[in-house]
Amino acid sequence: MAGCVARRVLAVGGRWWSRSLSGARGPRPLCAAGGPRAFLPAATTTRRHLSSRNRPEGKVLETVGVFEVPKQNGKYETGQLFLHSVFGYRGVVLFPWQARLYDRDVASAAPEKAENPAGHGSKEVKGKTHTYYQVLIDARDCPHISQRSQTEAVTFLANHDDSRALYAIPGLDYVSHEDILPYTSTDQVPIQHELFERFLLYDQTKAPPFVARETLRAWQEKNHPWLELSDVHRETTENIRVTVIPFYMGMREAQNSHVYWWRYCIRLENLDSDVVQLRERHWRIFSLSGTLETVRGRGVVGREPVLSKEQPAFQYSSHVSLQASSGHMWGTFRFERPDGSHFDVRIPPFSLESNKDEKTPPSGLHW
């Protein structure tokens, strides 16, 4: 993919394709999600041209940069520009995290354990080291991805008496290594985000030409306990893959007791071509204090997203609090097919663990 021009459709709607003149691999959309679309030539050895089906009036292609070859090994450095392969937004890498990926689809050969009381089978799953990245999302793309992915998904406990108060950092995301499609740009400010120039400095002698400022290093060190990504859990049921990433947010005192807070990010992906719609959620939340809570409700975060071949993924974040320093969660999502039939998709069990080195929650984006 090195040397191929990366372009984006600036208006919503329409279907743009990168088509091989030789027909080697056929049309291949880089991103099937809604909003501005980015498309990538399917191979590097033949010429490409961009074409569309039923091209709407007023569509404009803008050159963003030049694609680089995605890294199969190693990791991307601070300042790397990229397009998100699923949600299609422009972004820049701030720094990497090393996470343990627990994939129940590739569980070990050991026999399954007995079913737990909730009826959710327990498999022996070994964690595999995987790289994720803390990134900034280009503010120009946030309106176009807001229906598929929250752009204020990273939240913190506010540092005052109200233990339930949260504040969010807009345009901050976590991205898996395989979701990054790297590119280069000659623009000295290629990403529009209020923190871009506070965190990164342009240096044409470097590759990538954006290096971390001291403010980024200080912010990373100060907020490390609440930004850190450690465990990722994944499981697929009937071609619907659920990925869960829990984050410990901190402990607050409320009514003479300790309340521990976590946020969790969930991504739903339809790996099939059939259209399905999320209708219900069913959670079981176990606390070390001995309580087991059941939560049922319509959809998630007030939505009932449709997952299709064109828009296969939906990502959201939510929060949970316990009056104990640890616990775990599991459950199911109920989906509906076009014929009206339903099926349940398992949410992989994940632990809620508090950090051993408790620190004061951050007070905000001030240095």
Coordinates of C-alpha atoms in Angstrom, one line a residue:
M1 CA 0.0 0.0 0.0
A2 CA 3.0 2.3 0.1
G3 CA 2.7 5.2 -2.3
C4 CA -1.1 4.9 -2.8
V5 CA -3.0 8.1 -2.3
A6 CA -5.4 8.2 0.6
R7 CA -8.6 10.1 -0.1
R8 CA -11.9 10.7 1.7
V9 CA -15.4 11.5 0.7
L10 CA -16.3 14.8 2.5
A11 CA -20.1 14.4 2.4
V12 CA -22.3 11.7 4.0
G13 CA -23.9 9.0 1.9
G14 CA -23.0 7.4 -1.4
R15 CA -20.8 4.4 -1.9
W16 CA -17.3 5.0 -3.1
W17 CA -15.0 2.2 -4.2
S18 CA -11.3 1.6 -5.1
R19 CA -11.4 -0.6 -8.2
S20 CA -8.5 -2.5 -9.7
L21 CA -8.1 -1.9 -13.4
S22 CA -6.9 -5.5 -13.7
G23 CA -9.8 -6.8 -11.6
A24 CA -7.2 -8.6 -9.4
R25 CA -9.2 -8.4 -6.2
G26 CA -12.3 -6.5 -7.2
P27 CA -13.8 -3.5 -5.4
R28 CA -12.8 -3.2 -1.8
P29 CA -14.2 -0.6 0.6
L30 CA -11.7 0.3 3.3
C31 CA -14.5 1.3 5.7
A32 CA -18.1 0.3 5.5
A33 CA -19.3 2.5 8.4
G34 CA -21.3 5.7 7.9
G35 CA -20.0 9.1 7.5
P36 CA -17.0 10.3 5.5
R37 CA -15.5 7.3 3.7
A38 CA -11.9 6.4 3.2
F39 CA -10.9 3.9 0.6
L40 CA -7.7 2.0 0.0
P41 CA -6.4 0.4 -3.2
A42 CA -6.6 -3.4 -2.8
A43 CA -3.0 -4.1 -4.0
T44 CA 0.1 -2.1 -4.8
T45 CA 1.3 -3.5 -8.2
T46 CA -1.4 -2.1 -10.5
R47 CA -2.9 1.4 -11.1
R48 CA -6.1 2.3 -9.4
H49 CA -8.9 4.8 -9.9
L50 CA -11.8 5.7 -7.7
S51 CA -15.3 5.1 -8.9
S52 CA -18.7 5.1 -7.4
R53 CA -22.1 3.6 -7.8
N54 CA -25.0 6.0 -8.1
R55 CA -22.7 8.9 -7.3
P56 CA -24.7 11.7 -5.6
E57 CA -24.3 15.3 -6.7
G58 CA -21.8 17.4 -4.8
K59 CA -19.4 14.6 -3.7
V60 CA -15.8 15.8 -3.4
L61 CA -12.7 13.8 -2.9
E62 CA -10.0 15.3 -0.7
T63 CA -6.4 14.1 -0.6
V64 CA -5.5 13.2 2.9
G65 CA -2.0 11.8 2.5
V66 CA -0.1 8.7 1.2
F67 CA -0.7 5.3 2.6
E68 CA 2.1 3.4 4.2
V69 CA 2.5 -0.4 4.5
P70 CA 0.7 -1.5 7.7
K71 CA 3.1 -3.1 10.3
Q72 CA 2.7 -6.8 10.7
N73 CA 5.3 -6.8 13.6
G74 CA 6.4 -4.1 16.0
K75 CA 4.3 -1.1 17.0
Y76 CA 3.5 2.4 15.7
E77 CA 5.2 5.3 17.3
T78 CA 3.8 8.5 18.9
G79 CA 2.8 10.8 16.1
Q80 CA 1.7 8.2 13.5
L81 CA -1.2 9.3 11.4
F82 CA -3.8 6.7 10.5
L83 CA -7.3 5.9 9.2
H84 CA -9.4 3.7 11.4
S85 CA -10.1 0.6 9.2
V86 CA -13.6 0.0 10.8
F87 CA -14.9 3.5 11.6
G88 CA -13.1 5.4 9.0
Y89 CA -11.9 8.4 11.0
R90 CA -8.6 10.2 10.8
G91 CA -6.5 10.0 13.9
V92 CA -3.0 10.2 15.4
V93 CA -1.3 7.8 17.8
L94 CA -0.4 9.3 21.2
F95 CA 1.2 6.2 22.8
P96 CA 0.8 2.4 22.8
W97 CA -0.5 0.1 25.5
Q98 CA 0.4 -3.6 25.9
A99 CA -2.8 -5.5 26.8
R100 CA -3.7 -9.1 27.5
L101 CA -6.2 -10.3 24.9
Y102 CA -8.5 -13.1 26.1
D103 CA -10.1 -14.5 23.0
R104 CA -12.7 -17.2 23.9
D105 CA -12.9 -18.1 20.2
V106 CA -9.4 -19.5 20.4
A107 CA -9.6 -21.1 23.9
S108 CA -7.1 -23.7 24.9
A109 CA -7.8 -27.3 24.2
A110 CA -8.6 -28.0 27.9
P111 CA -12.1 -29.3 28.5
E112 CA -14.7 -26.7 29.4
K113 CA -15.5 -26.2 33.0
A114 CA -19.0 -26.8 34.4
E115 CA -21.6 -24.2 33.7
N116 CA -21.8 -21.4 36.3
P117 CA -25.1 -20.6 38.0
A118 CA -25.8 -17.9 35.4
G119 CA -25.7 -20.5 32.7
H120 CA -22.6 -19.0 31.0
G121 CA -20.1 -21.7 30.2
S122 CA -16.5 -21.0 31.4
K123 CA -13.6 -21.8 29.2
E124 CA -9.9 -21.9 30.0
V125 CA -8.7 -18.9 28.2
K126 CA -5.1 -17.8 28.1
G127 CA -4.2 -14.1 27.6
K128 CA -2.1 -13.2 24.6
T129 CA -0.2 -9.9 24.5
H130 CA -1.7 -7.5 22.0
T131 CA -0.9 -3.8 21.2
Y132 CA -3.6 -1.1 21.5
Y133 CA -3.1 2.6 21.1
Q134 CA -4.3 5.8 22.8
V135 CA -5.3 8.1 19.9
L136 CA -6.8 11.4 19.1
I137 CA -9.8 11.5 16.7
D138 CA -10.0 14.3 14.1
A139 CA -12.8 16.6 15.2
R140 CA -14.0 17.0 11.6
D141 CA -14.9 13.3 11.6
C142 CA -16.6 13.1 15.0
P143 CA -20.1 14.1 13.7
H144 CA -20.0 11.4 11.0
I145 CA -19.1 8.5 13.3
S146 CA -21.2 9.5 16.3
Q147 CA -23.9 7.0 15.3
R148 CA -21.5 4.2 15.2
S149 CA -19.0 5.0 17.9
Q150 CA -19.0 7.3 20.9
T151 CA -16.4 10.1 20.6
E152 CA -16.5 10.9 24.3
A153 CA -15.9 7.4 25.5
V154 CA -12.9 8.1 27.9
T155 CA -14.2 9.4 31.2
F156 CA -12.8 10.1 34.6
L157 CA -14.2 10.6 38.1
A158 CA -14.3 14.3 38.9
N159 CA -12.2 15.4 41.8
H160 CA -14.8 16.8 44.2
D161 CA -17.4 15.7 46.7
D162 CA -19.9 14.4 44.2
S163 CA -18.7 10.8 43.8
R164 CA -21.0 10.2 40.8
A165 CA -19.7 13.2 38.8
L166 CA -17.8 12.3 35.6
Y167 CA -16.0 14.3 33.1
A168 CA -15.1 13.2 29.5
I169 CA -12.3 13.9 27.1
P170 CA -13.8 14.3 23.7
G171 CA -12.1 12.7 20.7
L172 CA -9.9 10.2 22.7
D173 CA -10.1 6.6 21.7
Y174 CA -8.4 3.2 22.1
V175 CA -7.5 1.4 18.8
S176 CA -6.3 -2.1 18.2
H177 CA -3.1 -2.6 16.2
E178 CA -4.9 -4.3 13.3
D179 CA -7.4 -1.4 13.0
I180 CA -4.7 1.1 12.1
L181 CA -4.1 2.0 8.4
P182 CA -1.0 4.3 8.6
Y183 CA -0.4 7.2 6.2
T184 CA 1.8 10.2 5.9
S185 CA 0.9 13.8 5.3
T186 CA 2.8 17.0 4.4
D187 CA 0.4 19.1 6.5
Q188 CA 2.0 20.3 9.7
V189 CA -1.4 20.2 11.5
P190 CA -3.2 17.2 9.8
I191 CA -5.5 16.4 12.7
Q192 CA -7.9 18.9 14.1
H193 CA -8.2 18.4 17.8
E194 CA -7.7 20.9 20.7
L195 CA -5.0 18.7 22.2
F196 CA -3.0 18.0 19.0
E197 CA -0.6 21.0 19.2
R198 CA -0.5 20.8 23.0
F199 CA 0.6 17.2 22.8
L200 CA 2.6 17.0 19.6
L201 CA 5.4 19.0 17.9
Y202 CA 6.1 19.0 14.2
D203 CA 9.7 17.9 13.4
Q204 CA 10.5 17.3 9.8
T205 CA 13.6 15.4 10.7
K206 CA 11.7 12.7 12.4
A207 CA 9.6 9.8 11.1
P208 CA 6.8 10.2 11.8
P209 CA 7.3 14.0 11.8
F210 CA 5.3 14.6 15.0
V211 CA 7.0 14.1 18.4
A212 CA 5.7 14.1 21.9
R213 CA 5.9 17.4 23.8
E214 CA 6.6 17.3 27.5
T215 CA 2.9 18.1 28.1
L216 CA 2.0 14.7 26.6
R217 CA 4.5 12.8 28.7
A218 CA 3.4 14.6 31.9
W219 CA -0.3 14.0 31.1
Q220 CA 0.4 10.3 30.4
E221 CA 2.3 9.9 33.6
K222 CA -0.2 11.8 35.7
N223 CA -3.3 10.0 34.4
H224 CA -1.7 6.6 33.8
P225 CA -3.9 4.7 36.3
W226 CA -7.1 5.8 34.6
L227 CA -5.9 5.6 31.0
E228 CA -4.2 2.2 31.3
L229 CA -5.7 -0.6 29.2
S230 CA -4.7 -4.0 30.6
D231 CA -7.2 -6.7 29.6
V232 CA -9.3 -7.2 26.5
H233 CA -12.0 -9.9 26.3
R234 CA -13.5 -11.2 23.0
E235 CA -16.1 -13.8 22.0
T236 CA -18.1 -14.5 18.9
T237 CA -21.7 -16.0 18.8
E238 CA -23.4 -16.6 15.5
N239 CA -21.0 -14.3 13.7
I240 CA -21.5 -11.4 16.1
R241 CA -18.2 -10.6 17.8
V242 CA -18.3 -8.8 21.2
T243 CA -15.1 -7.2 22.5
V244 CA -15.0 -5.8 26.0
I245 CA -12.3 -3.6 27.5
P246 CA -12.7 -2.7 31.3
F247 CA -11.0 0.3 32.9
Y248 CA -10.6 1.0 36.6
M249 CA -11.5 4.6 37.4
G250 CA -10.9 4.9 41.1
M251 CA -12.5 4.7 44.5
R252 CA -14.7 7.4 46.2
E253 CA -16.1 7.6 49.7
A254 CA -19.9 7.9 49.9
Q255 CA -22.1 7.6 53.0
N256 CA -19.3 6.1 55.1
S257 CA -18.5 3.4 52.6
H258 CA -16.1 3.0 49.7
V259 CA -17.5 2.9 46.1
Y260 CA -15.3 1.6 43.3
W261 CA -15.9 2.7 39.8
W262 CA -15.1 1.1 36.4
R263 CA -15.9 2.0 32.8
Y264 CA -16.1 -0.6 30.1
C265 CA -15.9 -0.1 26.4
I266 CA -17.9 -2.6 24.2
R267 CA -17.6 -3.1 20.4
L268 CA -20.1 -5.2 18.5
E269 CA -19.2 -6.5 15.1
N270 CA -21.3 -8.3 12.5
L271 CA -18.9 -10.7 10.7
D272 CA -21.7 -11.9 8.4
S273 CA -23.6 -10.2 5.6
D274 CA -27.0 -10.6 7.2
V275 CA -28.6 -7.6 8.8
V276 CA -29.3 -7.8 12.5
Q277 CA -30.5 -5.3 15.1
L278 CA -29.6 -5.2 18.8
R279 CA -32.8 -5.2 20.9
E280 CA -32.0 -6.0 24.5
R281 CA -29.2 -6.3 27.0
H282 CA -29.0 -8.7 30.0
W283 CA -26.2 -8.2 32.5
R284 CA -25.2 -10.1 35.6
I285 CA -22.9 -8.2 37.9
F286 CA -21.2 -10.0 40.8
S287 CA -19.4 -8.1 43.6
L288 CA -16.8 -9.5 46.0
S289 CA -19.1 -8.3 48.8
G290 CA -21.4 -11.2 47.8
T291 CA -24.1 -9.4 45.8
L292 CA -25.3 -10.5 42.4
E293 CA -27.2 -7.9 40.4
T294 CA -29.3 -8.5 37.3
V295 CA -29.8 -5.7 34.8
R296 CA -32.1 -5.9 31.8
G297 CA -33.0 -3.2 29.3
R298 CA -33.8 -2.1 25.8
G299 CA -30.8 -1.6 23.6
V300 CA -27.6 0.1 24.9
V301 CA -27.0 3.7 25.7
G302 CA -30.4 4.6 24.4
R303 CA -29.9 3.0 21.0
E304 CA -30.8 -0.2 19.2
P305 CA -28.1 -0.2 16.5
V306 CA -28.4 -2.1 13.2
L307 CA -25.4 -4.1 12.1
S308 CA -25.1 -4.6 8.4
K309 CA -22.5 -5.3 5.8
E310 CA -22.3 -1.6 5.1
Q311 CA -22.2 -0.6 8.8
P312 CA -20.9 -3.7 10.6
A313 CA -19.7 -2.3 13.9
F314 CA -21.0 -0.3 16.9
Q315 CA -18.9 0.8 19.9
Y316 CA -20.0 2.4 23.2
S317 CA -18.9 2.9 26.8
S318 CA -20.8 2.6 30.1
H319 CA -20.0 2.6 33.8
V320 CA -20.5 0.4 36.8
S321 CA -19.8 0.8 40.5
L322 CA -19.4 -1.7 43.3
Q323 CA -19.1 -1.5 47.0
A324 CA -16.2 -3.9 46.9
S325 CA -12.7 -3.7 45.4
S326 CA -13.4 -6.3 42.8
G327 CA -16.1 -8.3 41.0
H328 CA -17.0 -9.5 37.5
M329 CA -19.6 -9.1 34.8
W330 CA -21.1 -11.2 32.1
G331 CA -24.3 -11.4 30.1
T332 CA -26.0 -11.5 26.7
F333 CA -27.2 -9.2 24.0
R334 CA -30.4 -10.1 22.2
F335 CA -30.5 -9.5 18.5
E336 CA -33.3 -9.6 16.0
R337 CA -33.2 -10.8 12.4
P338 CA -35.2 -9.3 9.5
D339 CA -37.7 -12.2 9.8
G340 CA -38.5 -11.3 13.4
S341 CA -36.6 -14.2 15.0
H342 CA -34.2 -13.5 17.9
F343 CA -30.9 -14.9 19.1
D344 CA -28.7 -14.2 22.1
V345 CA -25.0 -13.2 21.8
R346 CA -22.7 -13.9 24.7
I347 CA -20.8 -11.1 26.4
P348 CA -17.5 -12.6 27.5
P349 CA -17.0 -12.6 31.3
F350 CA -14.6 -10.0 32.5
S351 CA -13.1 -9.1 35.8
L352 CA -13.5 -5.8 37.6
E353 CA -10.2 -5.3 39.5
S354 CA -9.1 -2.2 41.4
N355 CA -5.5 -0.8 41.1
K356 CA -3.4 -1.7 44.1
D357 CA -1.6 1.7 44.1
E358 CA -4.6 3.9 44.8
K359 CA -4.1 7.5 43.9
T360 CA -6.1 10.7 43.9
P361 CA -8.4 11.0 40.9
P362 CA -7.3 13.5 38.3
S363 CA -8.7 17.0 38.5
G364 CA -8.9 17.8 34.8
L365 CA -6.8 18.7 31.8
H366 CA -4.5 21.2 33.5
W367 CA -0.8 21.0 33.9

